[in-house]
Amino acid sequence: AVFLSGLTGDVSWYGMGAGLRETGFGRWIKRRMPGHDSFENHMERRGLRWMFIAKFVYGSNFPLIFSLGWTGRVGFARFFRTSLLALLLWLPVILGVSYGLYASLAPLAALQSTFKDLELLIAGIALFILAQYALLALFRRVFGRNGGGGVS
């Protein structure tokens, strides 16, 4: 399901960019965008590489895919093949990171179920830190700064 939603999203953004290019709004944007030709040339030469890299950078994927469709310099077949490859590599990475985060948080979940509430866990940690501070202050008062092992 995640793979299909990623593929559908990529195709939708590409199609939206390609569809808006030749509308009145698209022509208005092109007239007011400085360096439009150099941007299109850059996207033609390196756009697919950027799309592949952007798959792993949160938030940069959609504008880049929209721009690929907008420029019209990258054919749909090349775009689709690159999108498939990027998704086939992106999905296991994201699933692995998600599983790793879940597994690393499992001990915290065990502690939380022991304390029944997250508030009790936080209060317990705060009480522990406060007790350590109080005991250290008491220790310094009774035994002096250097622990009583020498001349004060």
mmCIF file with all atom_site columns, C-alpha atoms in Angstrom:
data_model
loop_
_atom_site.group_PDB
_atom_site.id
_atom_site.type_symbol
_atom_site.label_atom_id
_atom_site.label_alt_id
_atom_site.label_comp_id
_atom_site.label_asym_id
_atom_site.label_entity_id
_atom_site.label_seq_id
_atom_site.pdbx_PDB_ins_code
_atom_site.Cartn_x
_atom_site.Cartn_y
_atom_site.Cartn_z
_atom_site.occupancy
_atom_site.B_iso_or_equiv
_atom_site.pdbx_formal_charge
_atom_site.auth_seq_id
_atom_site.auth_comp_id
_atom_site.auth_asym_id
_atom_site.auth_atom_id
_atom_site.pdbx_PDB_model_num
ATOM 1   C CA . ALA A 1 1   ? 0.000  0.000  0.000   1.00 0.00 ? 1   ALA A CA 1
ATOM 2   C CA . VAL A 1 2   ? 2.853  2.393  0.828   1.00 0.00 ? 2   VAL A CA 1
ATOM 3   C CA . PHE A 1 3   ? 4.559  1.583  -2.465  1.00 0.00 ? 3   PHE A CA 1
ATOM 4   C CA . LEU A 1 4   ? 1.388  2.218  -4.487  1.00 0.00 ? 4   LEU A CA 1
ATOM 5   C CA . SER A 1 5   ? 0.644  5.457  -2.639  1.00 0.00 ? 5   SER A CA 1
ATOM 6   C CA . GLY A 1 6   ? 4.188  6.691  -3.282  1.00 0.00 ? 6   GLY A CA 1
ATOM 7   C CA . LEU A 1 7   ? 3.952  5.812  -6.954  1.00 0.00 ? 7   LEU A CA 1
ATOM 8   C CA . THR A 1 8   ? 0.515  7.394  -7.293  1.00 0.00 ? 8   THR A CA 1
ATOM 9   C CA . GLY A 1 9   ? 1.738  10.554 -5.580  1.00 0.00 ? 9   GLY A CA 1
ATOM 10  C CA . ASP A 1 10  ? 4.767  10.822 -7.861  1.00 0.00 ? 10  ASP A CA 1
ATOM 11  C CA . VAL A 1 11  ? 2.690  10.359 -11.007 1.00 0.00 ? 11  VAL A CA 1
ATOM 12  C CA . SER A 1 12  ? 0.103  12.876 -9.744  1.00 0.00 ? 12  SER A CA 1
ATOM 13  C CA . TRP A 1 13  ? 2.694  15.582 -9.045  1.00 0.00 ? 13  TRP A CA 1
ATOM 14  C CA . TYR A 1 14  ? 4.392  14.988 -12.397 1.00 0.00 ? 14  TYR A CA 1
ATOM 15  C CA . GLY A 1 15  ? 1.027  15.136 -14.195 1.00 0.00 ? 15  GLY A CA 1
ATOM 16  C CA . MET A 1 16  ? 0.014  18.295 -12.361 1.00 0.00 ? 16  MET A CA 1
ATOM 17  C CA . GLY A 1 17  ? 3.254  20.004 -13.385 1.00 0.00 ? 17  GLY A CA 1
ATOM 18  C CA . ALA A 1 18  ? 2.878  18.889 -16.998 1.00 0.00 ? 18  ALA A CA 1
ATOM 19  C CA . GLY A 1 19  ? -0.775 19.906 -17.070 1.00 0.00 ? 19  GLY A CA 1
ATOM 20  C CA . LEU A 1 20  ? -0.281 23.398 -15.659 1.00 0.00 ? 20  LEU A CA 1
ATOM 21  C CA . ARG A 1 21  ? 2.631  24.245 -17.951 1.00 0.00 ? 21  ARG A CA 1
ATOM 22  C CA . GLU A 1 22  ? 0.564  25.237 -20.980 1.00 0.00 ? 22  GLU A CA 1
ATOM 23  C CA . THR A 1 23  ? -2.301 26.938 -19.160 1.00 0.00 ? 23  THR A CA 1
ATOM 24  C CA . GLY A 1 24  ? -2.682 30.685 -18.847 1.00 0.00 ? 24  GLY A CA 1
ATOM 25  C CA . PHE A 1 25  ? -1.378 30.488 -15.300 1.00 0.00 ? 25  PHE A CA 1
ATOM 26  C CA . GLY A 1 26  ? 1.649  28.513 -16.487 1.00 0.00 ? 26  GLY A CA 1
ATOM 27  C CA . ARG A 1 27  ? 2.503  31.017 -19.185 1.00 0.00 ? 27  ARG A CA 1
ATOM 28  C CA . TRP A 1 28  ? 2.107  33.862 -16.667 1.00 0.00 ? 28  TRP A CA 1
ATOM 29  C CA . ILE A 1 29  ? 4.574  32.135 -14.290 1.00 0.00 ? 29  ILE A CA 1
ATOM 30  C CA . LYS A 1 30  ? 7.101  31.506 -17.101 1.00 0.00 ? 30  LYS A CA 1
ATOM 31  C CA . ARG A 1 31  ? 7.012  35.169 -18.135 1.00 0.00 ? 31  ARG A CA 1
ATOM 32  C CA . ARG A 1 32  ? 7.802  36.275 -14.587 1.00 0.00 ? 32  ARG A CA 1
ATOM 33  C CA . MET A 1 33  ? 10.343 33.598 -13.648 1.00 0.00 ? 33  MET A CA 1
ATOM 34  C CA . PRO A 1 34  ? 13.890 34.817 -14.292 1.00 0.00 ? 34  PRO A CA 1
ATOM 35  C CA . GLY A 1 35  ? 16.253 32.176 -15.626 1.00 0.00 ? 35  GLY A CA 1
ATOM 36  C CA . HIS A 1 36  ? 13.448 29.867 -16.695 1.00 0.00 ? 36  HIS A CA 1
ATOM 37  C CA . ASP A 1 37  ? 15.437 28.487 -19.655 1.00 0.00 ? 37  ASP A CA 1
ATOM 38  C CA . SER A 1 38  ? 18.522 27.697 -17.579 1.00 0.00 ? 38  SER A CA 1
ATOM 39  C CA . PHE A 1 39  ? 16.276 25.987 -14.997 1.00 0.00 ? 39  PHE A CA 1
ATOM 40  C CA . GLU A 1 40  ? 14.714 23.826 -17.718 1.00 0.00 ? 40  GLU A CA 1
ATOM 41  C CA . ASN A 1 41  ? 18.148 22.910 -19.099 1.00 0.00 ? 41  ASN A CA 1
ATOM 42  C CA . HIS A 1 42  ? 19.360 21.975 -15.634 1.00 0.00 ? 42  HIS A CA 1
ATOM 43  C CA . MET A 1 43  ? 16.281 19.834 -15.014 1.00 0.00 ? 43  MET A CA 1
ATOM 44  C CA . GLU A 1 44  ? 16.792 18.092 -18.343 1.00 0.00 ? 44  GLU A CA 1
ATOM 45  C CA . ARG A 1 45  ? 20.412 17.247 -17.509 1.00 0.00 ? 45  ARG A CA 1
ATOM 46  C CA . ARG A 1 46  ? 20.170 16.492 -13.798 1.00 0.00 ? 46  ARG A CA 1
ATOM 47  C CA . GLY A 1 47  ? 16.496 16.371 -12.868 1.00 0.00 ? 47  GLY A CA 1
ATOM 48  C CA . LEU A 1 48  ? 16.244 12.607 -12.510 1.00 0.00 ? 48  LEU A CA 1
ATOM 49  C CA . ARG A 1 49  ? 19.287 12.523 -10.233 1.00 0.00 ? 49  ARG A CA 1
ATOM 50  C CA . TRP A 1 50  ? 17.774 15.245 -8.090  1.00 0.00 ? 50  TRP A CA 1
ATOM 51  C CA . MET A 1 51  ? 14.487 13.347 -7.952  1.00 0.00 ? 51  MET A CA 1
ATOM 52  C CA . PHE A 1 52  ? 16.279 10.199 -6.817  1.00 0.00 ? 52  PHE A CA 1
ATOM 53  C CA . ILE A 1 53  ? 18.132 12.063 -4.061  1.00 0.00 ? 53  ILE A CA 1
ATOM 54  C CA . ALA A 1 54  ? 15.065 14.090 -3.070  1.00 0.00 ? 54  ALA A CA 1
ATOM 55  C CA . LYS A 1 55  ? 13.183 10.877 -2.312  1.00 0.00 ? 55  LYS A CA 1
ATOM 56  C CA . PHE A 1 56  ? 15.310 10.623 0.845   1.00 0.00 ? 56  PHE A CA 1
ATOM 57  C CA . VAL A 1 57  ? 15.042 14.302 1.880   1.00 0.00 ? 57  VAL A CA 1
ATOM 58  C CA . TYR A 1 58  ? 11.761 15.062 3.603   1.00 0.00 ? 58  TYR A CA 1
ATOM 59  C CA . GLY A 1 59  ? 9.636  17.709 1.891   1.00 0.00 ? 59  GLY A CA 1
ATOM 60  C CA . SER A 1 60  ? 11.747 18.167 -1.232  1.00 0.00 ? 60  SER A CA 1
ATOM 61  C CA . ASN A 1 61  ? 10.301 15.350 -3.315  1.00 0.00 ? 61  ASN A CA 1
ATOM 62  C CA . PHE A 1 62  ? 6.985  16.887 -4.398  1.00 0.00 ? 62  PHE A CA 1
ATOM 63  C CA . PRO A 1 63  ? 8.233  20.267 -5.650  1.00 0.00 ? 63  PRO A CA 1
ATOM 64  C CA . LEU A 1 64  ? 11.008 18.568 -7.581  1.00 0.00 ? 64  LEU A CA 1
ATOM 65  C CA . ILE A 1 65  ? 8.676  16.074 -9.260  1.00 0.00 ? 65  ILE A CA 1
ATOM 66  C CA . PHE A 1 66  ? 6.257  18.901 -10.064 1.00 0.00 ? 66  PHE A CA 1
ATOM 67  C CA . SER A 1 67  ? 9.171  20.781 -11.666 1.00 0.00 ? 67  SER A CA 1
ATOM 68  C CA . LEU A 1 68  ? 10.119 17.734 -13.742 1.00 0.00 ? 68  LEU A CA 1
ATOM 69  C CA . GLY A 1 69  ? 6.603  17.632 -15.148 1.00 0.00 ? 69  GLY A CA 1
ATOM 70  C CA . TRP A 1 70  ? 6.539  21.404 -15.537 1.00 0.00 ? 70  TRP A CA 1
ATOM 71  C CA . THR A 1 71  ? 9.692  21.614 -17.624 1.00 0.00 ? 71  THR A CA 1
ATOM 72  C CA . GLY A 1 72  ? 8.519  18.907 -20.001 1.00 0.00 ? 72  GLY A CA 1
ATOM 73  C CA . ARG A 1 73  ? 12.133 18.002 -20.749 1.00 0.00 ? 73  ARG A CA 1
ATOM 74  C CA . VAL A 1 74  ? 12.005 14.570 -19.082 1.00 0.00 ? 74  VAL A CA 1
ATOM 75  C CA . GLY A 1 75  ? 9.715  12.064 -20.729 1.00 0.00 ? 75  GLY A CA 1
ATOM 76  C CA . PHE A 1 76  ? 7.109  10.253 -18.683 1.00 0.00 ? 76  PHE A CA 1
ATOM 77  C CA . ALA A 1 77  ? 8.627  6.807  -19.343 1.00 0.00 ? 77  ALA A CA 1
ATOM 78  C CA . ARG A 1 78  ? 12.070 7.878  -18.032 1.00 0.00 ? 78  ARG A CA 1
ATOM 79  C CA . PHE A 1 79  ? 10.460 9.600  -15.078 1.00 0.00 ? 79  PHE A CA 1
ATOM 80  C CA . PHE A 1 80  ? 8.324  6.546  -14.269 1.00 0.00 ? 80  PHE A CA 1
ATOM 81  C CA . ARG A 1 81  ? 11.289 4.126  -14.399 1.00 0.00 ? 81  ARG A CA 1
ATOM 82  C CA . THR A 1 82  ? 13.370 6.358  -12.154 1.00 0.00 ? 82  THR A CA 1
ATOM 83  C CA . SER A 1 83  ? 10.462 6.812  -9.757  1.00 0.00 ? 83  SER A CA 1
ATOM 84  C CA . LEU A 1 84  ? 9.989  3.034  -9.526  1.00 0.00 ? 84  LEU A CA 1
ATOM 85  C CA . LEU A 1 85  ? 13.681 2.512  -8.797  1.00 0.00 ? 85  LEU A CA 1
ATOM 86  C CA . ALA A 1 86  ? 13.736 5.286  -6.187  1.00 0.00 ? 86  ALA A CA 1
ATOM 87  C CA . LEU A 1 87  ? 10.640 3.877  -4.481  1.00 0.00 ? 87  LEU A CA 1
ATOM 88  C CA . LEU A 1 88  ? 12.085 0.348  -4.483  1.00 0.00 ? 88  LEU A CA 1
ATOM 89  C CA . LEU A 1 89  ? 15.138 1.681  -2.640  1.00 0.00 ? 89  LEU A CA 1
ATOM 90  C CA . TRP A 1 90  ? 13.330 4.242  -0.483  1.00 0.00 ? 90  TRP A CA 1
ATOM 91  C CA . LEU A 1 91  ? 10.693 1.904  0.947   1.00 0.00 ? 91  LEU A CA 1
ATOM 92  C CA . PRO A 1 92  ? 13.070 -0.606 2.620   1.00 0.00 ? 92  PRO A CA 1
ATOM 93  C CA . VAL A 1 93  ? 15.137 2.267  4.045   1.00 0.00 ? 93  VAL A CA 1
ATOM 94  C CA . ILE A 1 94  ? 12.065 3.929  5.555   1.00 0.00 ? 94  ILE A CA 1
ATOM 95  C CA . LEU A 1 95  ? 10.721 0.625  6.884   1.00 0.00 ? 95  LEU A CA 1
ATOM 96  C CA . GLY A 1 96  ? 14.126 -0.212 8.381   1.00 0.00 ? 96  GLY A CA 1
ATOM 97  C CA . VAL A 1 97  ? 14.417 3.163  10.085  1.00 0.00 ? 97  VAL A CA 1
ATOM 98  C CA . SER A 1 98  ? 10.845 2.891  11.386  1.00 0.00 ? 98  SER A CA 1
ATOM 99  C CA . TYR A 1 99  ? 11.451 -0.604 12.742  1.00 0.00 ? 99  TYR A CA 1
ATOM 100 C CA . GLY A 1 100 ? 14.727 0.506  14.332  1.00 0.00 ? 100 GLY A CA 1
ATOM 101 C CA . LEU A 1 101 ? 13.039 3.437  16.065  1.00 0.00 ? 101 LEU A CA 1
ATOM 102 C CA . TYR A 1 102 ? 10.200 1.228  17.265  1.00 0.00 ? 102 TYR A CA 1
ATOM 103 C CA . ALA A 1 103 ? 12.618 -1.394 18.583  1.00 0.00 ? 103 ALA A CA 1
ATOM 104 C CA . SER A 1 104 ? 14.723 1.232  20.367  1.00 0.00 ? 104 SER A CA 1
ATOM 105 C CA . LEU A 1 105 ? 11.634 2.665  22.067  1.00 0.00 ? 105 LEU A CA 1
ATOM 106 C CA . ALA A 1 106 ? 10.377 -0.742 23.276  1.00 0.00 ? 106 ALA A CA 1
ATOM 107 C CA . PRO A 1 107 ? 12.208 -0.519 26.641  1.00 0.00 ? 107 PRO A CA 1
ATOM 108 C CA . LEU A 1 108 ? 10.544 2.845  27.250  1.00 0.00 ? 108 LEU A CA 1
ATOM 109 C CA . ALA A 1 109 ? 7.165  1.250  26.536  1.00 0.00 ? 109 ALA A CA 1
ATOM 110 C CA . ALA A 1 110 ? 7.957  -1.473 29.070  1.00 0.00 ? 110 ALA A CA 1
ATOM 111 C CA . LEU A 1 111 ? 8.792  1.158  31.686  1.00 0.00 ? 111 LEU A CA 1
ATOM 112 C CA . GLN A 1 112 ? 5.649  3.061  30.826  1.00 0.00 ? 112 GLN A CA 1
ATOM 113 C CA . SER A 1 113 ? 3.468  -0.020 31.281  1.00 0.00 ? 113 SER A CA 1
ATOM 114 C CA . THR A 1 114 ? 5.182  -0.620 34.643  1.00 0.00 ? 114 THR A CA 1
ATOM 115 C CA . PHE A 1 115 ? 4.326  2.884  35.818  1.00 0.00 ? 115 PHE A CA 1
ATOM 116 C CA . LYS A 1 116 ? 0.946  2.809  34.010  1.00 0.00 ? 116 LYS A CA 1
ATOM 117 C CA . ASP A 1 117 ? 1.167  6.488  33.099  1.00 0.00 ? 117 ASP A CA 1
ATOM 118 C CA . LEU A 1 118 ? 3.795  8.541  31.373  1.00 0.00 ? 118 LEU A CA 1
ATOM 119 C CA . GLU A 1 119 ? 3.273  11.306 33.939  1.00 0.00 ? 119 GLU A CA 1
ATOM 120 C CA . LEU A 1 120 ? 4.304  8.940  36.746  1.00 0.00 ? 120 LEU A CA 1
ATOM 121 C CA . LEU A 1 121 ? 7.405  7.970  34.800  1.00 0.00 ? 121 LEU A CA 1
ATOM 122 C CA . ILE A 1 122 ? 8.398  11.601 34.284  1.00 0.00 ? 122 ILE A CA 1
ATOM 123 C CA . ALA A 1 123 ? 7.664  12.441 37.920  1.00 0.00 ? 123 ALA A CA 1
ATOM 124 C CA . GLY A 1 124 ? 9.753  9.441  39.024  1.00 0.00 ? 124 GLY A CA 1
ATOM 125 C CA . ILE A 1 125 ? 12.709 10.531 36.901  1.00 0.00 ? 125 ILE A CA 1
ATOM 126 C CA . ALA A 1 126 ? 12.432 14.107 38.194  1.00 0.00 ? 126 ALA A CA 1
ATOM 127 C CA . LEU A 1 127 ? 12.235 12.849 41.809  1.00 0.00 ? 127 LEU A CA 1
ATOM 128 C CA . PHE A 1 128 ? 15.291 10.657 41.242  1.00 0.00 ? 128 PHE A CA 1
ATOM 129 C CA . ILE A 1 129 ? 17.304 13.615 39.877  1.00 0.00 ? 129 ILE A CA 1
ATOM 130 C CA . LEU A 1 130 ? 16.170 15.817 42.781  1.00 0.00 ? 130 LEU A CA 1
ATOM 131 C CA . ALA A 1 131 ? 17.115 13.125 45.331  1.00 0.00 ? 131 ALA A CA 1
ATOM 132 C CA . GLN A 1 132 ? 20.561 12.770 43.752  1.00 0.00 ? 132 GLN A CA 1
ATOM 133 C CA . TYR A 1 133 ? 21.078 16.534 43.995  1.00 0.00 ? 133 TYR A CA 1
ATOM 134 C CA . ALA A 1 134 ? 19.911 16.621 47.619  1.00 0.00 ? 134 ALA A CA 1
ATOM 135 C CA . LEU A 1 135 ? 22.140 13.701 48.617  1.00 0.00 ? 135 LEU A CA 1
ATOM 136 C CA . LEU A 1 136 ? 25.128 15.308 46.903  1.00 0.00 ? 136 LEU A CA 1
ATOM 137 C CA . ALA A 1 137 ? 24.482 18.586 48.752  1.00 0.00 ? 137 ALA A CA 1
ATOM 138 C CA . LEU A 1 138 ? 24.143 16.706 52.074  1.00 0.00 ? 138 LEU A CA 1
ATOM 139 C CA . PHE A 1 139 ? 27.326 14.736 51.365  1.00 0.00 ? 139 PHE A CA 1
ATOM 140 C CA . ARG A 1 140 ? 29.266 17.935 50.655  1.00 0.00 ? 140 ARG A CA 1
ATOM 141 C CA . ARG A 1 141 ? 27.926 19.599 53.815  1.00 0.00 ? 141 ARG A CA 1
ATOM 142 C CA . VAL A 1 142 ? 28.830 16.670 56.078  1.00 0.00 ? 142 VAL A CA 1
ATOM 143 C CA . PHE A 1 143 ? 32.154 15.682 54.536  1.00 0.00 ? 143 PHE A CA 1
ATOM 144 C CA . GLY A 1 144 ? 33.308 18.914 52.934  1.00 0.00 ? 144 GLY A CA 1
ATOM 145 C CA . ARG A 1 145 ? 33.992 19.699 49.258  1.00 0.00 ? 145 ARG A CA 1
ATOM 146 C CA . ASN A 1 146 ? 36.648 17.047 48.711  1.00 0.00 ? 146 ASN A CA 1
ATOM 147 C CA . GLY A 1 147 ? 34.831 14.223 50.463  1.00 0.00 ? 147 GLY A CA 1
ATOM 148 C CA . GLY A 1 148 ? 36.631 14.500 53.828  1.00 0.00 ? 148 GLY A CA 1
ATOM 149 C CA . GLY A 1 149 ? 39.737 12.764 52.557  1.00 0.00 ? 149 GLY A CA 1
ATOM 150 C CA . GLY A 1 150 ? 42.346 15.354 53.367  1.00 0.00 ? 150 GLY A CA 1
ATOM 151 C CA . VAL A 1 151 ? 42.825 18.826 54.787  1.00 0.00 ? 151 VAL A CA 1
ATOM 152 C CA . SER A 1 152 ? 39.852 21.180 54.389  1.00 0.00 ? 152 SER A CA 1
#
